[in-house]
PDB file of C-alpha atoms in Angstrom:
ATOM      1  CA  LYS A   1       0.138   0.321   0.001  1.00 67.00           C
ATOM      2  CA  ILE A   2       2.857   2.343   0.999  1.00 69.00           C
ATOM      3  CA  LEU A   3       4.590   1.269  -2.008  1.00 70.00           C
ATOM      4  CA  LYS A   4       1.381   2.120  -4.356  1.00 68.00           C
ATOM      5  CA  ALA A   5       0.725   4.998  -2.452  1.00 67.00           C
ATOM      6  CA  SER A   6       4.821   7.024  -3.185  1.00 66.00           C
ATOM      7  CA  TYR A   7       7.236   4.871  -5.147  1.00 63.00           C
ATOM      8  CA  GLY A   8       7.681   5.609  -8.675  1.00 64.00           C
ATOM      9  CA  GLN A   9       4.405   8.629  -7.892  1.00 64.00           C
ATOM     10  CA  GLY A  10       6.945  11.284  -8.966  1.00 67.00           C
ATOM     11  CA  ARG A  11       5.631  13.889  -6.484  1.00 73.00           C
ATOM     12  CA  VAL A  12       6.619  12.354  -2.996  1.00 74.00           C
ATOM     13  CA  ASP A  13       7.195  14.210  -0.127  1.00 80.00           C
ATOM     14  CA  LYS A  14       9.791  13.127   2.872  1.00 84.00           C
ATOM     15  CA  THR A  15       7.418  11.128   5.031  1.00 84.00           C
ATOM     16  CA  GLY A  16       7.059   9.273   2.015  1.00 79.00           C
ATOM     17  CA  GLN A  17      10.409   9.026   0.913  1.00 80.00           C
ATOM     18  CA  GLU A  18      11.662   7.695   4.134  1.00 86.00           C
ATOM     19  CA  LYS A  19       8.832   4.967   3.988  1.00 84.00           C
ATOM     20  CA  VAL A  20       9.726   3.407   0.763  1.00 82.00           C
ATOM     21  CA  ARG A  21      13.755   3.269   2.126  1.00 85.00           C
ATOM     22  CA  LYS A  22      12.781   1.560   4.990  1.00 90.00           C
ATOM     23  CA  ILE A  23      10.742  -1.086   3.149  1.00 89.00           C
ATOM     24  CA  PHE A  24      13.836  -1.274   0.783  1.00 88.00           C
ATOM     25  CA  LYS A  25      15.776  -1.879   3.345  1.00 93.00           C
ATOM     26  CA  GLU A  26      13.408  -4.351   5.973  1.00 94.00           C
ATOM     27  CA  THR A  27      12.951  -6.536   2.375  1.00 93.00           C
ATOM     28  CA  GLY A  28      16.236  -7.079   1.436  1.00 95.00           C
ATOM     29  CA  ALA A  29      15.767  -4.763  -1.662  1.00 92.00           C
ATOM     30  CA  LEU A  30      18.598  -2.283  -1.193  1.00 90.00           C
ATOM     31  CA  ASP A  31      21.395  -5.052  -0.620  1.00 93.00           C
ATOM     32  CA  LEU A  32      20.139  -7.132  -3.670  1.00 94.00           C
ATOM     33  CA  ALA A  33      19.754  -4.214  -5.982  1.00 90.00           C
ATOM     34  CA  GLU A  34      23.139  -2.694  -5.141  1.00 91.00           C
ATOM     35  CA  LYS A  35      24.969  -6.113  -5.377  1.00 93.00           C
ATOM     36  CA  GLU A  36      23.449  -6.034  -9.339  1.00 93.00           C
ATOM     37  CA  ALA A  37      24.855  -2.436  -9.813  1.00 91.00           C
ATOM     38  CA  LEU A  38      28.444  -4.346  -8.648  1.00 93.00           C
ATOM     39  CA  LYS A  39      28.069  -7.157 -10.745  1.00 95.00           C
ATOM     40  CA  TYR A  40      27.533  -4.787 -13.473  1.00 94.00           C
ATOM     41  CA  VAL A  41      30.080  -2.103 -12.371  1.00 94.00           C
ATOM     42  CA  VAL A  42      32.801  -4.585 -12.874  1.00 95.00           C
ATOM     43  CA  PHE A  43      31.538  -6.309 -15.679  1.00 96.00           C
ATOM     44  CA  ALA A  44      31.822  -2.728 -17.920  1.00 95.00           C
ATOM     45  CA  LYS A  45      35.112  -2.766 -16.468  1.00 95.00           C
ATOM     46  CA  LYS A  46      36.294  -5.566 -17.852  1.00 96.00           C
ATOM     47  CA  ILE A  47      34.711  -4.205 -21.067  1.00 96.00           C
ATOM     48  CA  ILE A  48      36.216  -0.660 -21.252  1.00 96.00           C
ATOM     49  CA  PRO A  49      39.066  -1.388 -23.443  1.00 95.00           C
ATOM     50  CA  GLU A  50      36.819  -2.394 -26.496  1.00 95.00           C
ATOM     51  CA  ILE A  51      34.626   0.695 -26.273  1.00 92.00           C
ATOM     52  CA  THR A  52      38.082   2.382 -26.300  1.00 93.00           C
ATOM     53  CA  GLY A  53      41.631   2.648 -27.535  1.00 92.00           C
ATOM     54  CA  LYS A  54      41.858   5.938 -25.485  1.00 96.00           C
ATOM     55  CA  LYS A  55      43.602   5.798 -21.901  1.00 95.00           C
ATOM     56  CA  GLU A  56      41.947   9.245 -21.018  1.00 96.00           C
ATOM     57  CA  GLY A  57      38.162   7.547 -22.579  1.00 95.00           C
ATOM     58  CA  GLN A  58      39.004   4.607 -20.236  1.00 96.00           C
ATOM     59  CA  VAL A  59      40.178   6.413 -16.802  1.00 96.00           C
ATOM     60  CA  ILE A  60      36.513   8.388 -17.457  1.00 96.00           C
ATOM     61  CA  LEU A  61      34.336   5.473 -18.626  1.00 96.00           C
ATOM     62  CA  GLU A  62      35.927   3.562 -14.782  1.00 95.00           C
ATOM     63  CA  GLN A  63      35.759   6.699 -12.467  1.00 96.00           C
ATOM     64  CA  PHE A  64      32.349   6.616 -14.115  1.00 95.00           C
ATOM     65  CA  CYS A  65      31.567   3.280 -12.740  1.00 93.00           C
ATOM     66  CA  GLU A  66      32.673   4.488  -9.392  1.00 92.00           C
ATOM     67  CA  PHE A  67      30.423   7.346  -9.197  1.00 93.00           C
ATOM     68  CA  VAL A  68      27.538   4.543 -10.122  1.00 88.00           C
ATOM     69  CA  LEU A  69      28.270   2.383  -7.207  1.00 87.00           C
ATOM     70  CA  GLU A  70      29.189   5.303  -5.081  1.00 87.00           C
ATOM     71  CA  ARG A  71      26.511   8.034  -5.637  1.00 80.00           C
ATOM     72  CA  THR A  72      23.729   6.676  -3.029  1.00 65.00           C
ATOM     73  CA  LYS A  73      26.076   5.949  -0.106  1.00 57.00           C
TER      74      LYS A  73
END
């Protein structure tokens, strides 16, 4: 009920955000999402050299991968 009323509606107040966050933590959904994100980042980092041969581009893409993992912690 709380998720339907709050999550994905675009206009959620702080109380609604906290309720959704709590549900995600308590159900393990947050941990699962973090583990999935880590798997994708590890995979992405392995194929970066295939995307660009330029070292500067590789560094930027690797930094972006790290940003994706760290931005919500």
